mmCIF file of C-alpha atoms in Angstrom:
data_model
loop_
_atom_site.group_PDB
_atom_site.id
_atom_site.type_symbol
_atom_site.label_atom_id
_atom_site.label_comp_id
_atom_site.label_asym_id
_atom_site.label_seq_id
_atom_site.Cartn_x
_atom_site.Cartn_y
_atom_site.Cartn_z
ATOM 1 C CA ASP A 25 -79.697 0.660 82.746
ATOM 2 C CA ALA A 26 -82.569 -0.937 85.088
ATOM 3 C CA LYS A 27 -83.332 -4.616 85.350
ATOM 4 C CA THR A 28 -86.220 -6.305 84.139
ATOM 5 C CA THR A 29 -88.012 -9.172 85.396
ATOM 6 C CA GLN A 30 -90.188 -11.369 83.178
ATOM 7 C CA PRO A 31 -91.661 -14.876 83.798
ATOM 8 C CA THR A 32 -89.343 -17.800 82.490
ATOM 9 C CA SER A 33 -92.100 -19.189 79.951
ATOM 10 C CA MET A 34 -95.639 -19.157 78.879
ATOM 11 C CA ASP A 35 -98.050 -20.989 76.648
ATOM 12 C CA CYS A 36 -100.454 -19.446 74.045
ATOM 13 C CA ALA A 37 -103.097 -21.094 72.253
ATOM 14 C CA GLU A 38 -102.847 -20.266 68.475
ATOM 15 C CA GLY A 39 -105.448 -17.501 67.111
ATOM 16 C CA ARG A 40 -105.077 -16.068 70.982
ATOM 17 C CA ALA A 41 -103.581 -12.950 72.100
ATOM 18 C CA ALA A 42 -100.194 -13.349 73.946
ATOM 19 C CA ASN A 43 -99.775 -11.067 76.395
ATOM 20 C CA LEU A 44 -95.989 -11.253 77.745
ATOM 21 C CA PRO A 45 -95.577 -9.186 80.963
ATOM 22 C CA CYS A 46 -92.235 -7.229 82.010
ATOM 23 C CA ASN A 47 -91.369 -5.254 85.166
ATOM 24 C CA HIS A 48 -88.987 -2.532 85.408
ATOM 25 C CA SER A 49 -89.600 -0.857 88.765
ATOM 26 C CA THR A 50 -86.229 0.692 88.524
ATOM 27 C CA ILE A 51 -86.469 2.514 85.129
ATOM 28 C CA SER A 52 -85.428 6.052 84.878
ATOM 29 C CA GLY A 53 -87.198 8.798 82.986
ATOM 30 C CA ASN A 54 -84.816 8.596 80.090
ATOM 31 C CA GLU A 55 -84.826 5.124 79.627
ATOM 32 C CA TYR A 56 -86.923 3.417 76.615
ATOM 33 C CA VAL A 57 -88.428 0.096 76.793
ATOM 34 C CA TYR A 58 -87.387 -2.196 73.978
ATOM 35 C CA TRP A 59 -88.714 -5.551 73.056
ATOM 36 C CA TYR A 60 -86.859 -8.277 70.698
ATOM 37 C CA ARG A 61 -87.591 -11.587 70.127
ATOM 38 C CA GLN A 62 -85.229 -14.981 68.928
ATOM 39 C CA ILE A 63 -86.537 -17.624 67.498
ATOM 40 C CA HIS A 64 -84.263 -20.964 67.517
ATOM 41 C CA SER A 65 -81.051 -20.612 66.064
ATOM 42 C CA GLN A 66 -81.616 -17.158 64.672
ATOM 43 C CA GLY A 67 -80.455 -13.630 65.613
ATOM 44 C CA PRO A 68 -82.488 -11.560 67.978
ATOM 45 C CA GLN A 69 -85.532 -9.662 65.916
ATOM 46 C CA TYR A 70 -86.410 -6.295 66.790
ATOM 47 C CA ILE A 71 -90.134 -6.031 67.738
ATOM 48 C CA ILE A 72 -90.883 -2.620 69.172
ATOM 49 C CA HIS A 73 -90.148 0.195 71.756
ATOM 50 C CA GLY A 74 -91.641 2.825 73.500
ATOM 51 C CA LEU A 75 -90.926 5.625 76.475
ATOM 52 C CA LYS A 76 -94.211 6.466 78.052
ATOM 53 C CA ASN A 77 -97.315 6.130 75.387
ATOM 54 C CA ASN A 78 -98.410 3.072 74.095
ATOM 55 C CA GLU A 79 -97.267 2.127 70.844
ATOM 56 C CA THR A 80 -98.317 -0.387 68.155
ATOM 57 C CA ASN A 81 -96.857 -1.567 65.225
ATOM 58 C CA GLU A 82 -97.642 -4.283 62.297
ATOM 59 C CA MET A 83 -96.134 -7.243 64.897
ATOM 60 C CA ALA A 84 -97.456 -5.827 68.327
ATOM 61 C CA SER A 85 -98.828 -3.344 70.683
ATOM 62 C CA LEU A 86 -96.895 -2.389 73.708
ATOM 63 C CA ILE A 87 -98.641 -1.068 76.652
ATOM 64 C CA ILE A 88 -96.724 0.889 79.286
ATOM 65 C CA THR A 89 -98.242 1.703 82.479
ATOM 66 C CA GLU A 90 -98.516 5.185 83.613
ATOM 67 C CA ASP A 91 -95.784 4.680 86.655
ATOM 68 C CA ARG A 92 -93.645 3.136 83.753
ATOM 69 C CA LYS A 93 -92.865 0.384 86.064
ATOM 70 C CA SER A 94 -94.129 -2.437 83.959
ATOM 71 C CA SER A 95 -95.141 -2.970 80.647
ATOM 72 C CA THR A 96 -96.819 -5.568 78.179
ATOM 73 C CA LEU A 97 -96.360 -7.045 74.863
ATOM 74 C CA ILE A 98 -99.254 -8.112 72.953
ATOM 75 C CA LEU A 99 -99.314 -10.436 69.690
ATOM 76 C CA PRO A 100 -102.827 -9.577 68.924
ATOM 77 C CA HIS A 101 -103.130 -13.090 67.106
ATOM 78 C CA ALA A 102 -100.556 -15.373 67.691
ATOM 79 C CA THR A 103 -99.613 -17.986 65.568
ATOM 80 C CA LEU A 104 -97.223 -21.046 65.485
ATOM 81 C CA ARG A 105 -94.380 -18.781 64.051
ATOM 82 C CA ASP A 106 -94.357 -16.599 67.205
ATOM 83 C CA THR A 107 -92.717 -19.214 69.183
ATOM 84 C CA ALA A 108 -89.756 -17.739 70.707
ATOM 85 C CA VAL A 109 -87.760 -16.078 73.281
ATOM 86 C CA TYR A 110 -89.140 -12.646 73.996
ATOM 87 C CA TYR A 111 -86.970 -10.411 75.591
ATOM 88 C CA CYS A 112 -87.692 -7.007 77.219
ATOM 89 C CA ILE A 113 -84.657 -4.418 77.562
ATOM 90 C CA VAL A 114 -84.648 -1.202 78.963
ATOM 91 C CA ARG A 115 -82.288 1.133 77.502
ATOM 92 C CA GLU A 116 -80.898 4.402 78.106
ATOM 93 C CA ALA A 117 -81.944 7.276 75.520
ATOM 94 C CA ARG A 118 -79.260 9.700 76.098
ATOM 95 C CA LYS A 119 -76.289 9.683 73.581
ATOM 96 C CA VAL A 120 -72.745 9.627 75.265
ATOM 97 C CA ARG A 121 -70.166 9.178 72.619
ATOM 98 C CA ASN A 122 -68.443 6.491 74.501
ATOM 99 C CA GLN A 123 -71.264 4.539 75.605
ATOM 100 C CA GLY A 124 -72.688 2.855 72.345
ATOM 101 C CA GLY A 125 -76.181 2.426 73.897
ATOM 102 C CA LYS A 126 -75.485 -1.703 74.253
ATOM 103 C CA LEU A 127 -78.396 -3.888 74.920
ATOM 104 C CA ILE A 128 -78.489 -5.521 78.160
ATOM 105 C CA PHE A 129 -80.316 -9.152 78.007
ATOM 106 C CA GLY A 130 -81.671 -10.909 80.467
ATOM 107 C CA GLN A 131 -83.146 -14.564 80.226
ATOM 108 C CA GLY A 132 -86.521 -13.761 78.506
ATOM 109 C CA THR A 133 -89.713 -15.264 78.246
ATOM 110 C CA GLU A 134 -89.839 -18.554 76.217
ATOM 111 C CA LEU A 135 -93.388 -18.144 74.346
ATOM 112 C CA SER A 136 -94.811 -21.453 73.292
ATOM 113 C CA VAL A 137 -97.518 -21.061 70.550
ATOM 114 C CA LYS A 138 -99.472 -24.356 70.533
ATOM 115 C CA PRO A 139 -102.205 -25.514 67.896
ATOM 116 C CA ASP B 23 -84.023 -5.520 52.085
ATOM 117 C CA THR B 24 -79.914 -6.565 52.761
ATOM 118 C CA GLY B 25 -80.116 -6.946 56.408
ATOM 119 C CA VAL B 26 -76.713 -7.661 58.683
ATOM 120 C CA SER B 27 -75.139 -10.374 56.960
ATOM 121 C CA GLN B 28 -72.215 -12.867 59.014
ATOM 122 C CA ASP B 29 -70.132 -15.262 57.640
ATOM 123 C CA PRO B 30 -69.712 -18.071 58.144
ATOM 124 C CA ARG B 31 -72.595 -19.252 59.809
ATOM 125 C CA HIS B 32 -71.324 -22.351 61.482
ATOM 126 C CA LYS B 33 -67.351 -22.873 62.264
ATOM 127 C CA ILE B 34 -65.906 -25.982 63.869
ATOM 128 C CA THR B 35 -62.665 -25.723 64.942
ATOM 129 C CA LYS B 36 -60.102 -27.538 67.501
ATOM 130 C CA ARG B 37 -59.042 -26.172 70.599
ATOM 131 C CA GLY B 38 -55.909 -23.798 69.881
ATOM 132 C CA GLN B 39 -56.663 -23.093 66.753
ATOM 133 C CA ASN B 40 -57.516 -18.884 65.552
ATOM 134 C CA VAL B 41 -60.697 -18.433 63.743
ATOM 135 C CA THR B 42 -62.309 -15.190 62.201
ATOM 136 C CA PHE B 43 -65.705 -14.024 61.784
ATOM 137 C CA ARG B 44 -66.866 -11.359 59.413
ATOM 138 C CA CYS B 45 -69.703 -9.265 59.683
ATOM 139 C CA ASP B 46 -71.564 -6.974 57.104
ATOM 140 C CA PRO B 47 -73.773 -4.196 58.691
ATOM 141 C CA ILE B 48 -76.916 -2.627 56.975
ATOM 142 C CA SER B 49 -75.770 -0.169 54.571
ATOM 143 C CA GLU B 50 -75.340 3.638 56.108
ATOM 144 C CA HIS B 51 -75.272 2.140 59.498
ATOM 145 C CA ASN B 52 -72.047 3.750 61.292
ATOM 146 C CA ARG B 53 -72.516 1.969 64.738
ATOM 147 C CA LEU B 54 -71.536 -1.767 64.817
ATOM 148 C CA TYR B 55 -72.138 -4.206 67.959
ATOM 149 C CA TRP B 56 -70.725 -8.084 68.717
ATOM 150 C CA TYR B 57 -72.384 -10.067 71.043
ATOM 151 C CA ARG B 58 -71.766 -13.194 72.434
ATOM 152 C CA GLN B 59 -74.721 -15.552 73.503
ATOM 153 C CA THR B 60 -74.084 -19.284 74.869
ATOM 154 C CA LEU B 61 -76.699 -22.014 75.323
ATOM 155 C CA GLY B 62 -79.716 -20.858 77.033
ATOM 156 C CA GLN B 63 -78.435 -17.395 78.204
ATOM 157 C CA GLY B 64 -79.548 -14.262 76.363
ATOM 158 C CA PRO B 65 -76.752 -12.338 74.133
ATOM 159 C CA GLU B 66 -74.102 -10.273 75.952
ATOM 160 C CA PHE B 67 -71.980 -7.444 74.729
ATOM 161 C CA LEU B 68 -68.905 -7.630 73.656
ATOM 162 C CA THR B 69 -67.527 -4.422 72.046
ATOM 163 C CA TYR B 70 -69.047 -1.440 69.646
ATOM 164 C CA PHE B 71 -67.597 0.704 66.900
ATOM 165 C CA GLN B 72 -68.524 3.893 65.796
ATOM 166 C CA ASN B 73 -67.424 4.290 62.296
ATOM 167 C CA GLU B 74 -63.989 2.299 62.334
ATOM 168 C CA ALA B 75 -63.317 3.581 66.282
ATOM 169 C CA GLN B 76 -64.039 0.931 68.900
ATOM 170 C CA LEU B 77 -65.261 2.982 71.753
ATOM 171 C CA GLU B 78 -66.357 0.099 74.071
ATOM 172 C CA LYS B 79 -65.196 -3.220 75.249
ATOM 173 C CA SER B 80 -66.603 -5.570 77.502
ATOM 174 C CA ARG B 81 -64.486 -7.315 80.323
ATOM 175 C CA LEU B 82 -65.927 -10.365 78.425
ATOM 176 C CA LEU B 83 -63.374 -9.500 75.452
ATOM 177 C CA SER B 84 -60.024 -11.388 76.842
ATOM 178 C CA ASP B 85 -56.820 -10.523 75.476
ATOM 179 C CA ARG B 86 -57.262 -13.593 72.670
ATOM 180 C CA PHE B 87 -60.303 -11.591 71.257
ATOM 181 C CA SER B 88 -59.738 -8.667 68.804
ATOM 182 C CA ALA B 89 -62.308 -6.960 66.959
ATOM 183 C CA GLU B 90 -61.640 -4.573 63.754
ATOM 184 C CA ARG B 91 -63.389 -2.532 61.369
ATOM 185 C CA PRO B 92 -60.625 -0.809 59.387
ATOM 186 C CA LYS B 93 -63.292 1.240 56.763
ATOM 187 C CA GLY B 94 -65.866 1.944 58.836
ATOM 188 C CA SER B 95 -67.899 -0.734 57.017
ATOM 189 C CA PHE B 96 -67.368 -4.654 57.539
ATOM 190 C CA SER B 97 -66.024 -6.037 60.777
ATOM 191 C CA THR B 98 -64.093 -8.944 61.764
ATOM 192 C CA LEU B 99 -63.917 -10.477 65.115
ATOM 193 C CA GLU B 100 -60.886 -12.993 65.828
ATOM 194 C CA ILE B 101 -60.488 -15.302 68.644
ATOM 195 C CA GLN B 102 -56.973 -16.624 69.019
ATOM 196 C CA ARG B 103 -56.033 -19.866 70.572
ATOM 197 C CA THR B 104 -59.580 -20.813 70.780
ATOM 198 C CA GLU B 105 -60.853 -22.538 74.170
ATOM 199 C CA GLN B 106 -63.634 -25.036 74.445
ATOM 200 C CA GLY B 107 -65.117 -22.281 76.387
ATOM 201 C CA ASP B 108 -65.515 -19.801 73.471
ATOM 202 C CA SER B 109 -68.355 -22.188 72.133
ATOM 203 C CA ALA B 110 -71.270 -19.846 71.486
ATOM 204 C CA MET B 111 -73.074 -17.951 68.744
ATOM 205 C CA TYR B 112 -71.413 -14.877 68.027
ATOM 206 C CA LEU B 113 -73.894 -12.129 67.120
ATOM 207 C CA CYS B 114 -73.334 -8.760 65.272
ATOM 208 C CA ALA B 115 -75.721 -5.950 65.472
ATOM 209 C CA SER B 116 -75.925 -2.469 63.378
ATOM 210 C CA SER B 117 -77.527 0.835 64.062
ATOM 211 C CA PRO B 118 -77.890 4.500 62.484
ATOM 212 C CA LYS B 119 -77.376 6.133 65.710
ATOM 213 C CA ILE B 120 -76.362 5.320 69.358
ATOM 214 C CA ALA B 121 -79.590 5.379 70.942
ATOM 215 C CA ASP B 122 -81.174 3.952 67.920
ATOM 216 C CA THR B 123 -82.460 0.529 67.364
ATOM 217 C CA GLN B 124 -80.054 -2.058 66.678
ATOM 218 C CA TYR B 125 -80.618 -4.710 63.904
ATOM 219 C CA PHE B 126 -78.909 -8.174 64.501
ATOM 220 C CA GLY B 127 -77.530 -10.658 62.010
ATOM 221 C CA PRO B 128 -78.060 -14.395 62.073
ATOM 222 C CA GLY B 129 -75.272 -15.043 64.055
ATOM 223 C CA THR B 130 -72.048 -17.577 63.553
ATOM 224 C CA ARG B 131 -72.202 -20.537 65.592
ATOM 225 C CA LEU B 132 -68.684 -21.565 67.180
ATOM 226 C CA THR B 133 -68.090 -25.082 68.061
ATOM 227 C CA VAL B 134 -64.716 -25.805 69.640
ATOM 228 C CA LEU B 135 -63.653 -29.187 69.805
#
């Protein structure tokens, strides 16, 4: 699985959009980009994922560059409850019986939303 | 909505003791994963089950660790002769298919004194 690079930490003002970047320059054609977040002392929470096209759900939007070498997670109106560590993960979509699609987490970005 | 549940949520034990954790996946999810997370690090993969079959194990899973999923539903993770280095959060996740989204439980925090 391709490696990802994220900033260690970011701040965002409450009510503003939080834009979290991720570089995945070695991503291959069959790898998806997944985003999870982890609020302190809780399990990781799935946010969104995509392959090529931009995606949006009730939590966030995912913008993937045309060359797929980077992506941005957008929280449109950040709240204090969005303070968490955000993980960007690239993961192979190919279904192989003995490879269960484990997630390989990096260090993530620690997002602090401030009042 | 019944998500992934884990029990206990916290466990404090003395070095050398055995501990066992339980994970109940989301109903109908036949894939189950265990991860370990130490302070300040992202979760690390330990092992994976498809139904009752354990199909992949990380090198992190030493001989003192054993995981089972006897009926393809809940899973247990046992650590024998615990060491202080085993102190961590143990996370369980489940998914309906190999490449599908994994949903995590709240974790079991183990402290070995």
